XYZ file of C-alpha atoms in Angstrom:
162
model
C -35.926 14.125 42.515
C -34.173 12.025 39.768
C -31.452 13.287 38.034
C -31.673 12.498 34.383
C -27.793 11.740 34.023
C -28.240 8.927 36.397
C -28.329 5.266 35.357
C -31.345 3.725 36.862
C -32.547 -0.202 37.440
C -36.254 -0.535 36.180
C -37.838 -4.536 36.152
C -40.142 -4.905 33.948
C -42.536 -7.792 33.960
C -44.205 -8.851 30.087
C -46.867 -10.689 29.269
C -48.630 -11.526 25.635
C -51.480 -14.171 25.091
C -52.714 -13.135 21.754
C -51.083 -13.939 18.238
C -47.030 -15.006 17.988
C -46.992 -14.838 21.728
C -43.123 -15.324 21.923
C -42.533 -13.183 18.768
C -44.537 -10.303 20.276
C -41.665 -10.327 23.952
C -39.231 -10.526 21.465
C -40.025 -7.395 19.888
C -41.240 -5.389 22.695
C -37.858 -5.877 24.272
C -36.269 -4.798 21.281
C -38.018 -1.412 21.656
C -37.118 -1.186 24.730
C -34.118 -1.227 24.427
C -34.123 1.150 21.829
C -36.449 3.548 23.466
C -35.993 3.150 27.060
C -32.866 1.739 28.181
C -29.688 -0.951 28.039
C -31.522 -4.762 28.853
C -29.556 -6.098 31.135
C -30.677 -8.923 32.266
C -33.308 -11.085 30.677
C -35.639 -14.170 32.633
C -36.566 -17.233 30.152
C -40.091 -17.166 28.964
C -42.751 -18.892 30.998
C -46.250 -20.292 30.252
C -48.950 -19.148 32.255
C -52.853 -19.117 32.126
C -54.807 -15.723 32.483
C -54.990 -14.559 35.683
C -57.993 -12.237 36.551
C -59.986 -13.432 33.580
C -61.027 -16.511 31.930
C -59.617 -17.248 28.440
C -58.557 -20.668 25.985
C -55.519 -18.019 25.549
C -52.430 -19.034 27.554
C -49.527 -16.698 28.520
C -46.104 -16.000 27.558
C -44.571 -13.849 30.516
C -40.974 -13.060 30.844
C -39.084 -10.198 33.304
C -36.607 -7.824 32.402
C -34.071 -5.637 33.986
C -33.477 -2.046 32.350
C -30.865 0.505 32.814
C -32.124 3.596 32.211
C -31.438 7.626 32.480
C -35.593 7.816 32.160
C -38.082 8.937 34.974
C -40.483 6.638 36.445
C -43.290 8.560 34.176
C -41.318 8.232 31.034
C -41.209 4.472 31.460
C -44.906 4.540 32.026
C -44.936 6.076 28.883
C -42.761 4.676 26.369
C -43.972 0.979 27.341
C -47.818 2.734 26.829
C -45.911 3.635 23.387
C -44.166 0.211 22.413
C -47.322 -1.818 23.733
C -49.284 0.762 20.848
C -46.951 -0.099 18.263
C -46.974 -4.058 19.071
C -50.822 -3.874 18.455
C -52.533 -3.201 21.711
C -55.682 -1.029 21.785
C -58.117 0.221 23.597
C -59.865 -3.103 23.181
C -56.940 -5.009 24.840
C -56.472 -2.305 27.816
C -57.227 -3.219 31.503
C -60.588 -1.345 32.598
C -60.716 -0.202 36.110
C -63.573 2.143 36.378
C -65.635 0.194 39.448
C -63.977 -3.199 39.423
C -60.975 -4.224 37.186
C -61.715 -6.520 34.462
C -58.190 -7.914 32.460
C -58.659 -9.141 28.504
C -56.351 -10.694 25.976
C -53.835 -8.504 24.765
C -50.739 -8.822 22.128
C -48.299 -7.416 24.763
C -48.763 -6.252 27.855
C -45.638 -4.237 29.628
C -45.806 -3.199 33.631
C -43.378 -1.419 35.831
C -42.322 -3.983 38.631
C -40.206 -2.100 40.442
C -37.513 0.980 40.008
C -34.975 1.382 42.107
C -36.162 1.521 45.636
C -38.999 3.844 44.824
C -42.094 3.469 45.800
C -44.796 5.875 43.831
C -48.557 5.585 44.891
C -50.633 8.131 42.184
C -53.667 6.265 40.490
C -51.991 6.150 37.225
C -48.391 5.170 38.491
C -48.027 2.405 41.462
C -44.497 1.257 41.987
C -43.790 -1.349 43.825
C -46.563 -3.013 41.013
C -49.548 -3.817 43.958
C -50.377 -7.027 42.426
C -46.578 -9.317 41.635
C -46.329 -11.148 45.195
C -49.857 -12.511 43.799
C -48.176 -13.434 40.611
C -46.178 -16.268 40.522
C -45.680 -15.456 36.504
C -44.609 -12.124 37.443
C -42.412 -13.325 40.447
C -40.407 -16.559 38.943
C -39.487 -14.812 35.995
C -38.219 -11.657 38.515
C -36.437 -14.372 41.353
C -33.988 -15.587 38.290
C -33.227 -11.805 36.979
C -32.510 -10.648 40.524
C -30.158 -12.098 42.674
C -31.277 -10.573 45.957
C -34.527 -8.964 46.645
C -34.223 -5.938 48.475
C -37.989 -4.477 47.896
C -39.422 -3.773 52.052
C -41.989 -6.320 52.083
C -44.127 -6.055 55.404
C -44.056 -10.306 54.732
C -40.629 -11.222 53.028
C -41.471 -14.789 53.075
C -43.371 -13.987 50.621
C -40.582 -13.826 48.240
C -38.829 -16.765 48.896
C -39.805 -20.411 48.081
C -40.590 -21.907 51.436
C -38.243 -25.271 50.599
């Protein structure tokens, strides 16, 4: 159980390919940190191309690290809430009905990791399944996090292999 008085650590990973693409991270990490927690730590913005879709629409992806007295759930929500009021729709949301097919979208806000919780419901998956596959989720998390300490049945995985 979490106890709502308790400061948490929540990464969040950001992406945005569609209009003022820098402008839009900007201004969802403002509202987060007015409507979820303290930013602590910010990653610089990195350029990416889609990944999971084709599009002439490149990235803008940055990571973030959160302090926060919210649950897991709440997080899900308010960043469903902020992505709403940055101008993503239905339109712009990730389908996964038989197979999941990704489109362009203003802002798009996942939870990486929180704490050392791990959270498997269909709606909620924390570790986020897909960020070792990443490497525009995983660069911008390496320089916001000084030591990984996720249990990774392959931690090479998160290292560069130099």
């Amino acid at each position: 159980m979490i106890n709502d008085e308790v400061l948490h650590q929540v990464y969040l990973g950001l992406g945005s390919n569609l209009g003022d693409k820098e402008e839009n991270i900007r201004k969802a990490i403002t509202l987060i940190n007015e409507q979820i927690g303290t930013v602590v730590r910010q990653s610089a913005l990195i350029y990416s191309e889609p990944w999971g879709f084709e599009s002439e629409n490149q990235f803008v992806n940055a990571a973030i690290c959160v302090s926060t007295t919210l649950t897991p759930h709440q997080v899900l929500k308010a960043n469903k809430r902020i992505e709403c009021q940055l101008g993503k729709t239905e339109a712009h949301a990730t389908e996964r009905k038989f197979q999941t097919t990704y489109h362009d979208r203003p802002i798009d806000i996942d939870i990486l990791l929180y704490d050392d919780l791990h959270i498997d419901e269909p709606e909620l998956k924390i570790p986020h399944p897909l960020m070792q596959e990443r490497d525009f989720v995983m660069i911008p998390l390496r320089e916001i996090r000084d030591a990984i300490t996720y249990a990774d049945p392959e931690p090479s995985r998160w290292h560069d292999n130099d």
